[in-house]
PDB file of C-alpha atoms in Angstrom:
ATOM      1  CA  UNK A 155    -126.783 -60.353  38.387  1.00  0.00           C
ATOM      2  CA  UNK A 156    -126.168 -60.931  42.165  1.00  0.00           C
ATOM      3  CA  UNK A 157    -123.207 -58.380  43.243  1.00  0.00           C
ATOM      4  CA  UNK A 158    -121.465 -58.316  46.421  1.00  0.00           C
ATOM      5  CA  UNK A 159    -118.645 -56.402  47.963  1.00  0.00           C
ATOM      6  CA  UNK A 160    -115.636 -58.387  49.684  1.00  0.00           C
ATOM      7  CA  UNK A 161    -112.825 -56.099  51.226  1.00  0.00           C
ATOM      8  CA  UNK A 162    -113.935 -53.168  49.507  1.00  0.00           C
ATOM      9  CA  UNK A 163    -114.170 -55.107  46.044  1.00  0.00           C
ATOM     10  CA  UNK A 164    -117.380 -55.831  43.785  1.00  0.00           C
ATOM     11  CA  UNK A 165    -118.067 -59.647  43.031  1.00  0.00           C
ATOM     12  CA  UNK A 166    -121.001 -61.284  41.078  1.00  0.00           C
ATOM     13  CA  UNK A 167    -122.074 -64.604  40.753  1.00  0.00           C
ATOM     14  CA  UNK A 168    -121.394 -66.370  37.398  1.00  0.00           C
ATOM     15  CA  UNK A 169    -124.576 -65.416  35.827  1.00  0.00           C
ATOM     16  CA  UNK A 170    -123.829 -67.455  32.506  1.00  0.00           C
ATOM     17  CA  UNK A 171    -120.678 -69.561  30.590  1.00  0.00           C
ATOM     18  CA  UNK A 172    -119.909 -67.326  27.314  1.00  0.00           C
ATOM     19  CA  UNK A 173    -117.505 -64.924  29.013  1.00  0.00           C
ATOM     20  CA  UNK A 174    -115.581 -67.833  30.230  1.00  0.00           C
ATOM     21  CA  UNK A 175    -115.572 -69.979  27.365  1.00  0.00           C
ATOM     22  CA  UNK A 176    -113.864 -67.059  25.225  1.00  0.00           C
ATOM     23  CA  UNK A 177    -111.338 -66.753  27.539  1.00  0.00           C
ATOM     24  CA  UNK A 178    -110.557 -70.498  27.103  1.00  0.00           C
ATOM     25  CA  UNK A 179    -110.802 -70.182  23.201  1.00  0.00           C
ATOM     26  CA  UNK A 180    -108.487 -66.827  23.129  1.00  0.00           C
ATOM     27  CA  UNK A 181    -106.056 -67.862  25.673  1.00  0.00           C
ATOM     28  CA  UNK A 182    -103.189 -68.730  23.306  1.00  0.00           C
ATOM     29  CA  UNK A 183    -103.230 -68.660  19.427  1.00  0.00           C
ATOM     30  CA  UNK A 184    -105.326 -70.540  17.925  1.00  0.00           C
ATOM     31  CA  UNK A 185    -105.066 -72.310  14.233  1.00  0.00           C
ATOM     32  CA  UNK A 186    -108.134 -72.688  11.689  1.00  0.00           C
ATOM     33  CA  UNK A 187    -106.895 -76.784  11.451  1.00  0.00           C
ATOM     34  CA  UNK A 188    -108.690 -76.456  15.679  1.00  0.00           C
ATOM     35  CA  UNK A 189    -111.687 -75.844  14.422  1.00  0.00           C
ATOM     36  CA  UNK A 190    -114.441 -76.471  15.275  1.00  0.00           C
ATOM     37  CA  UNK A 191    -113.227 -76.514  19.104  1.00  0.00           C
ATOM     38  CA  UNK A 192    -116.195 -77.005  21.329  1.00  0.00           C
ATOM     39  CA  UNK A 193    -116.459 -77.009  25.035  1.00  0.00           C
ATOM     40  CA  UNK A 194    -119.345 -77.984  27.263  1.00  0.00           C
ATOM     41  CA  UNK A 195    -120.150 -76.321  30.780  1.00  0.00           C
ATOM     42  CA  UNK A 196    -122.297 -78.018  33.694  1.00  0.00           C
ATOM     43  CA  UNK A 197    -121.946 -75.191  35.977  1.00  0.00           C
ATOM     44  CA  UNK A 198    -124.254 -73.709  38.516  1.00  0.00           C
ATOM     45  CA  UNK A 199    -125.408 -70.542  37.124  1.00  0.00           C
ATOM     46  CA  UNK A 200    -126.956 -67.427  38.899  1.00  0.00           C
ATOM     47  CA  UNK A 201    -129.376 -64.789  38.075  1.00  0.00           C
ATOM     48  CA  UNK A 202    -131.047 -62.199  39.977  1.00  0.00           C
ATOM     49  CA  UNK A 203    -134.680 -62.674  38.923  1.00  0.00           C
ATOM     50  CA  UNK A 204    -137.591 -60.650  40.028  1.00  0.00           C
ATOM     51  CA  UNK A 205    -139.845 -62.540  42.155  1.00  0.00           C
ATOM     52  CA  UNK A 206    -142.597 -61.995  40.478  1.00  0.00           C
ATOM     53  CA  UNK A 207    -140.889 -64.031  37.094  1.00  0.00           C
ATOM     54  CA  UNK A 208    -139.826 -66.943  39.074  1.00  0.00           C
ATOM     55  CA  UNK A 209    -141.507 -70.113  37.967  1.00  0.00           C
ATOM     56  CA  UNK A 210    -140.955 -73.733  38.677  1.00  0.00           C
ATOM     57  CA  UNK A 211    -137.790 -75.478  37.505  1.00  0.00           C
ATOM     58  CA  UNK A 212    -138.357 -72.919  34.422  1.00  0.00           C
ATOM     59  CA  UNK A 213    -137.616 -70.072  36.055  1.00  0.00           C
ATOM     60  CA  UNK A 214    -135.134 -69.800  39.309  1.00  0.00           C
ATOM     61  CA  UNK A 215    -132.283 -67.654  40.582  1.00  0.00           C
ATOM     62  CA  UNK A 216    -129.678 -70.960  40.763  1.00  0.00           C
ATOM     63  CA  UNK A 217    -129.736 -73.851  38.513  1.00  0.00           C
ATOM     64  CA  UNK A 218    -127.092 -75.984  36.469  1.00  0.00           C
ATOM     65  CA  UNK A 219    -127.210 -75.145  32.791  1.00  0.00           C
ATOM     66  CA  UNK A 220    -125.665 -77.712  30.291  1.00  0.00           C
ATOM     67  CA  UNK A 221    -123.961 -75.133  28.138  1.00  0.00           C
ATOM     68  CA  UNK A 222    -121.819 -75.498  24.958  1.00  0.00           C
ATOM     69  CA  UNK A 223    -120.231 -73.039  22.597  1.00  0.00           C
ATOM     70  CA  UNK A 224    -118.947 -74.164  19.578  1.00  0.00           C
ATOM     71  CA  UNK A 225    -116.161 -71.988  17.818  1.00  0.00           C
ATOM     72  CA  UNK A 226    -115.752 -72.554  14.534  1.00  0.00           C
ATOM     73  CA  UNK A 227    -115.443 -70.922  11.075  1.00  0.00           C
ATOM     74  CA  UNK A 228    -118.442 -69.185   9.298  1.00  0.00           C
ATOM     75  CA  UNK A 229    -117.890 -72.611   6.577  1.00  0.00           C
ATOM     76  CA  UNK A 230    -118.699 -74.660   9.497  1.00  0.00           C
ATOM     77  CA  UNK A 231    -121.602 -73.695  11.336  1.00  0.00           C
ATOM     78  CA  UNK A 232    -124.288 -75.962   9.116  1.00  0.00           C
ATOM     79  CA  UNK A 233    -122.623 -79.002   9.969  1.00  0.00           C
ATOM     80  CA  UNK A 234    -122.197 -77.829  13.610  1.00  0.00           C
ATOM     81  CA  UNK A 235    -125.912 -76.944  13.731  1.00  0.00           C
ATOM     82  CA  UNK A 236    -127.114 -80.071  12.087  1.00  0.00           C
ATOM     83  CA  UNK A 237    -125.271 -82.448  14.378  1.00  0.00           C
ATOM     84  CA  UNK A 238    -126.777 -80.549  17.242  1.00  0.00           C
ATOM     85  CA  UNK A 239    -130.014 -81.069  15.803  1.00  0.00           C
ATOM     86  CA  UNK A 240    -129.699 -84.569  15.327  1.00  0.00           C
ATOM     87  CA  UNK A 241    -128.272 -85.248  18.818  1.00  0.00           C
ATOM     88  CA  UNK A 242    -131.409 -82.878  20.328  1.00  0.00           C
ATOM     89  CA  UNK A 243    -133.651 -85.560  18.201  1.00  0.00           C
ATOM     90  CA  UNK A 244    -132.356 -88.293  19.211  1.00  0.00           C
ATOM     91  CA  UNK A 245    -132.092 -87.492  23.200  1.00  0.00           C
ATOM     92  CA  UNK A 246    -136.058 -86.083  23.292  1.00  0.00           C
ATOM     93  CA  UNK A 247    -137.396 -88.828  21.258  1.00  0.00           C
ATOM     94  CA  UNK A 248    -135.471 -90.992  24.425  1.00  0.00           C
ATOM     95  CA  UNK A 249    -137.353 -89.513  26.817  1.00  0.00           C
ATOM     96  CA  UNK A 250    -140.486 -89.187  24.639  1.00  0.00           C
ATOM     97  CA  UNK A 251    -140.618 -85.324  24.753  1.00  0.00           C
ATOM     98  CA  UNK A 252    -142.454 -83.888  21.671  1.00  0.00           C
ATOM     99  CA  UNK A 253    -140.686 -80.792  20.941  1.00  0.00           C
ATOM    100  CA  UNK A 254    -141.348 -77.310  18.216  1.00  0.00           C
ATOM    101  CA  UNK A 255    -138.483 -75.456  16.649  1.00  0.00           C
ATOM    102  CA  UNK A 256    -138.633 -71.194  15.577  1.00  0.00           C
ATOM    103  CA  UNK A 257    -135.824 -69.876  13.424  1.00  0.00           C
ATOM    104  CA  UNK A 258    -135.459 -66.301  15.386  1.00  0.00           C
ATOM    105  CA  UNK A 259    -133.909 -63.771  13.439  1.00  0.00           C
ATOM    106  CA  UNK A 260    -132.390 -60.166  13.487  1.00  0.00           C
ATOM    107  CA  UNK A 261    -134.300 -57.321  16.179  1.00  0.00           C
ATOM    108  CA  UNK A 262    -133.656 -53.857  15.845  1.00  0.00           C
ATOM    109  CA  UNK A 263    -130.497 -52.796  17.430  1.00  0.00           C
ATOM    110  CA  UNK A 264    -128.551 -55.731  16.705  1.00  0.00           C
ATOM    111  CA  UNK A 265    -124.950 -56.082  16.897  1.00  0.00           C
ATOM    112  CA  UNK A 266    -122.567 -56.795  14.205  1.00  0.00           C
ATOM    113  CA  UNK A 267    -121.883 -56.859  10.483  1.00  0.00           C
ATOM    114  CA  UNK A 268    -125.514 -57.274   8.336  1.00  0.00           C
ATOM    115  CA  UNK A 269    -123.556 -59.999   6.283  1.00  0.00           C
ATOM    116  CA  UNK A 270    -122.542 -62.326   9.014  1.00  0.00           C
ATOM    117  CA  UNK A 271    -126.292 -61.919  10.369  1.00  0.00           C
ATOM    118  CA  UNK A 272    -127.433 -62.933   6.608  1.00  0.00           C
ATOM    119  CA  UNK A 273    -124.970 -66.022   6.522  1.00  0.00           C
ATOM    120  CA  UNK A 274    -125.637 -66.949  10.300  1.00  0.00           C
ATOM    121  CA  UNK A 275    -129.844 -67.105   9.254  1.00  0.00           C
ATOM    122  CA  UNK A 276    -128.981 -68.895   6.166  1.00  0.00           C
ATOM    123  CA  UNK A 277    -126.889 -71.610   7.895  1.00  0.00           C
ATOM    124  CA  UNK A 278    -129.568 -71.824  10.765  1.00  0.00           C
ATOM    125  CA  UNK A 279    -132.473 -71.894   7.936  1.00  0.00           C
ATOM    126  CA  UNK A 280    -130.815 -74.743   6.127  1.00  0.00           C
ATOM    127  CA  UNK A 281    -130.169 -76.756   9.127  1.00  0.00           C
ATOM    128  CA  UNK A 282    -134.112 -76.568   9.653  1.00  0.00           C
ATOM    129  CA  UNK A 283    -134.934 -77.407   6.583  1.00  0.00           C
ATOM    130  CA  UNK A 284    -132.349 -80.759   6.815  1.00  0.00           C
ATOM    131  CA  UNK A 285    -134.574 -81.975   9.778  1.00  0.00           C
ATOM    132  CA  UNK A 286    -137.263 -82.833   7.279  1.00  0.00           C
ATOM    133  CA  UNK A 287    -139.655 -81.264  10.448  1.00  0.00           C
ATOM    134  CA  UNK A 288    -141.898 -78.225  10.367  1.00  0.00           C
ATOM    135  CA  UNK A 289    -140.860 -75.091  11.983  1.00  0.00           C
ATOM    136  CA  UNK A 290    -141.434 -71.609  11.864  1.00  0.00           C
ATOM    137  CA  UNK A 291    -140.040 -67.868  12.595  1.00  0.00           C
ATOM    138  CA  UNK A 292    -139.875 -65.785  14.969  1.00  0.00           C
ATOM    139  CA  UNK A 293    -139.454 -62.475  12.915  1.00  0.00           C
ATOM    140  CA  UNK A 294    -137.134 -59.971  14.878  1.00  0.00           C
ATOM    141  CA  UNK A 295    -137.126 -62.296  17.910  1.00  0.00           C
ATOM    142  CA  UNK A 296    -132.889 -63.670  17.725  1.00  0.00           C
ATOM    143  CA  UNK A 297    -130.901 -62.122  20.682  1.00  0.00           C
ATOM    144  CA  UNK A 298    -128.735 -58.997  19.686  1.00  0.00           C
ATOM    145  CA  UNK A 299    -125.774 -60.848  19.158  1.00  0.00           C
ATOM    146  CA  UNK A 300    -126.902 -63.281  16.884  1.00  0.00           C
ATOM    147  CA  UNK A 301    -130.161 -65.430  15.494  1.00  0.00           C
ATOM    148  CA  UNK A 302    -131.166 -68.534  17.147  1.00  0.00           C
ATOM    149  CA  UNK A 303    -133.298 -71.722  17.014  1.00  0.00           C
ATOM    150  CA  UNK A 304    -135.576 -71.522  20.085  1.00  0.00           C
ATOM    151  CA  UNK A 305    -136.962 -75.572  20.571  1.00  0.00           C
ATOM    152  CA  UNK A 306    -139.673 -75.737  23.096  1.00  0.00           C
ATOM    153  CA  UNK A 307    -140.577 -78.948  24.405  1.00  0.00           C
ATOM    154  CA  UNK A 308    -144.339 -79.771  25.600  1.00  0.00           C
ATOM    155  CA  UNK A 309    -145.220 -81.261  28.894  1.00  0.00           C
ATOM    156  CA  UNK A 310    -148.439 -83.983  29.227  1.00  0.00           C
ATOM    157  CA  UNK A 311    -151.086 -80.733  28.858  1.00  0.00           C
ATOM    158  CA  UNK A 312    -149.117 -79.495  25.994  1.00  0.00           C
ATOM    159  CA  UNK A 313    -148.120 -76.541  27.256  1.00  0.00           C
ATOM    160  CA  UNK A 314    -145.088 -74.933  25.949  1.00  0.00           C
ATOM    161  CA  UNK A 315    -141.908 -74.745  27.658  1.00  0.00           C
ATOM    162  CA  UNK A 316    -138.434 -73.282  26.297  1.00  0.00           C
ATOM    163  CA  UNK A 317    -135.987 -75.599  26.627  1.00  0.00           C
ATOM    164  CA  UNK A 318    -132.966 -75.533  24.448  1.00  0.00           C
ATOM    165  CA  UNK A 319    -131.459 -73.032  22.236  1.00  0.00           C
ATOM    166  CA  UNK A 320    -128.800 -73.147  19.353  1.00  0.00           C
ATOM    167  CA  UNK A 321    -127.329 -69.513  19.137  1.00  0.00           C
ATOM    168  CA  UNK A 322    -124.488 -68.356  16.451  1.00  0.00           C
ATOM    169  CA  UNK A 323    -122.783 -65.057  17.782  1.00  0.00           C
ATOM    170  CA  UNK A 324    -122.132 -63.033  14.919  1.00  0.00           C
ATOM    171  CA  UNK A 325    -120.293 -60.773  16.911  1.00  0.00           C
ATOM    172  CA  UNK A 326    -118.712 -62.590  19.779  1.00  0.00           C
ATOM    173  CA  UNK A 327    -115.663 -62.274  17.917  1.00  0.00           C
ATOM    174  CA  UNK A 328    -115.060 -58.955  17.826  1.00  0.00           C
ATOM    175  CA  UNK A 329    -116.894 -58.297  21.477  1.00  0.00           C
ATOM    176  CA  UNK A 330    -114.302 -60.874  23.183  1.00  0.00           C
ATOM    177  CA  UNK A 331    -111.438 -60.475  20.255  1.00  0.00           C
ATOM    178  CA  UNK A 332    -111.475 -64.051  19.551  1.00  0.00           C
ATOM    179  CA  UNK A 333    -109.003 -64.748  16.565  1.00  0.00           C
ATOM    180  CA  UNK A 334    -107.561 -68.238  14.496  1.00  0.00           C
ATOM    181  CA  UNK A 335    -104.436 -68.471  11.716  1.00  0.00           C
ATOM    182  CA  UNK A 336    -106.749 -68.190   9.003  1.00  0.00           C
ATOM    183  CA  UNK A 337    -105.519 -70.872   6.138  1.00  0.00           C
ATOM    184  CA  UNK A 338    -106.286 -67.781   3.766  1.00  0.00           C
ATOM    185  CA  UNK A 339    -103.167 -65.881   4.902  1.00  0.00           C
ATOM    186  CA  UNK A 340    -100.218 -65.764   3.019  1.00  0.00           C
ATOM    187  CA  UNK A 341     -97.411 -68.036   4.860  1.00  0.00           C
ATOM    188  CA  UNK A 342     -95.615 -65.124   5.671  1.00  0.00           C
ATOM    189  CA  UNK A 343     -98.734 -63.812   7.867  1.00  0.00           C
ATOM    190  CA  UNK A 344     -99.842 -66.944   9.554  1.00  0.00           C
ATOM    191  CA  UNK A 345     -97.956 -66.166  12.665  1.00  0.00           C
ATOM    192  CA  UNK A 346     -99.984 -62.957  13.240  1.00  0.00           C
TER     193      UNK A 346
END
């Protein structure tokens, strides 16, 4: 992360959208009947790479990043995560771009409840499997906060490039205290 001081106090560049997105989902109360409430980010994005991984357009210190995060109920993440695989088909078959997809799933040290990783994989798995396309896993591989579908997309010498990634934060809840009226509460909690 680039850090800077101003008038004796630290500053960094925005180094990526989640932090801010949570804020904008946990800002007031939110209800279950909101969900799934997504918001997309086109913002210019900074990182403090070491020069000796920069690469190309692949790998930089500035760059736009379309970013979305999805919040939704556990119920709801198949349906999120097949849409977003449908939309991903349709845009790279557009532009012609032949494209690979890895189910990445829980590393050592991983944060969160075991169930909500199990459920998040399942979901993730079955939206795979509803693409009628191959794929395969990436045993150990998901980020710490949650499994993932890594899609690389090949250039004209079929090499292998990452390009997108559909992550389900299994603990982004309780990390940034996000909270919805559940429609399971009794009436008499539904304020809380």
């Amino acid at each position: 992360m680039f850090c800077f001081e101003v008038e004796k106090a630290e500053f960094g560049l925005k180094p990526m959208n989640c932090p801010g997105h949570c804020l904008m989902f946990a800002h007031r109360t939110r209800s279950y009947r909101e969900l799934p409430l997504r918001y997309a980010d086109f913002g210019v994005l900074h990182r403090n790479e070491y020069s000796g991984a920069l690469q190309g357009l692949t790998r930089v210190r500035r760059f736009q990043q379309d970013d979305a995060h999805i919040f939704c109920r556990p119920a709801q993440v198949l349906q999120e995560v097949q849409t977003f695989l449908k939309i991903l088909g349709e845009v790279y078959a557009t532009f012609g771009l032949t494209y690979s997809m890895a189910l990445s799933t829980r590393p050592e040290g991983y944060l969160g409840e075991l169930d909500l990783w199990n459920q998040a994989e399942d979901a993730l798995r079955a939206a795979l499997e509803s693409t009628g396309q191959q794929w395969t896993i990436n045993e150990g591989d998901g980020a710490f906060y949650g499994p993932k579908i890594d899609i690389c997309v090949f250039d004209a010498l079929k090499r292998r490039f990452q390009c997108a990634t559909v992550q389900v934060g299994t603990d982004m809840a309780g990390s940034y205290l996000l909270r919805f009226v559940s429609d399971l509460l009794p009436t008499a909690d539904r304020k809380k």
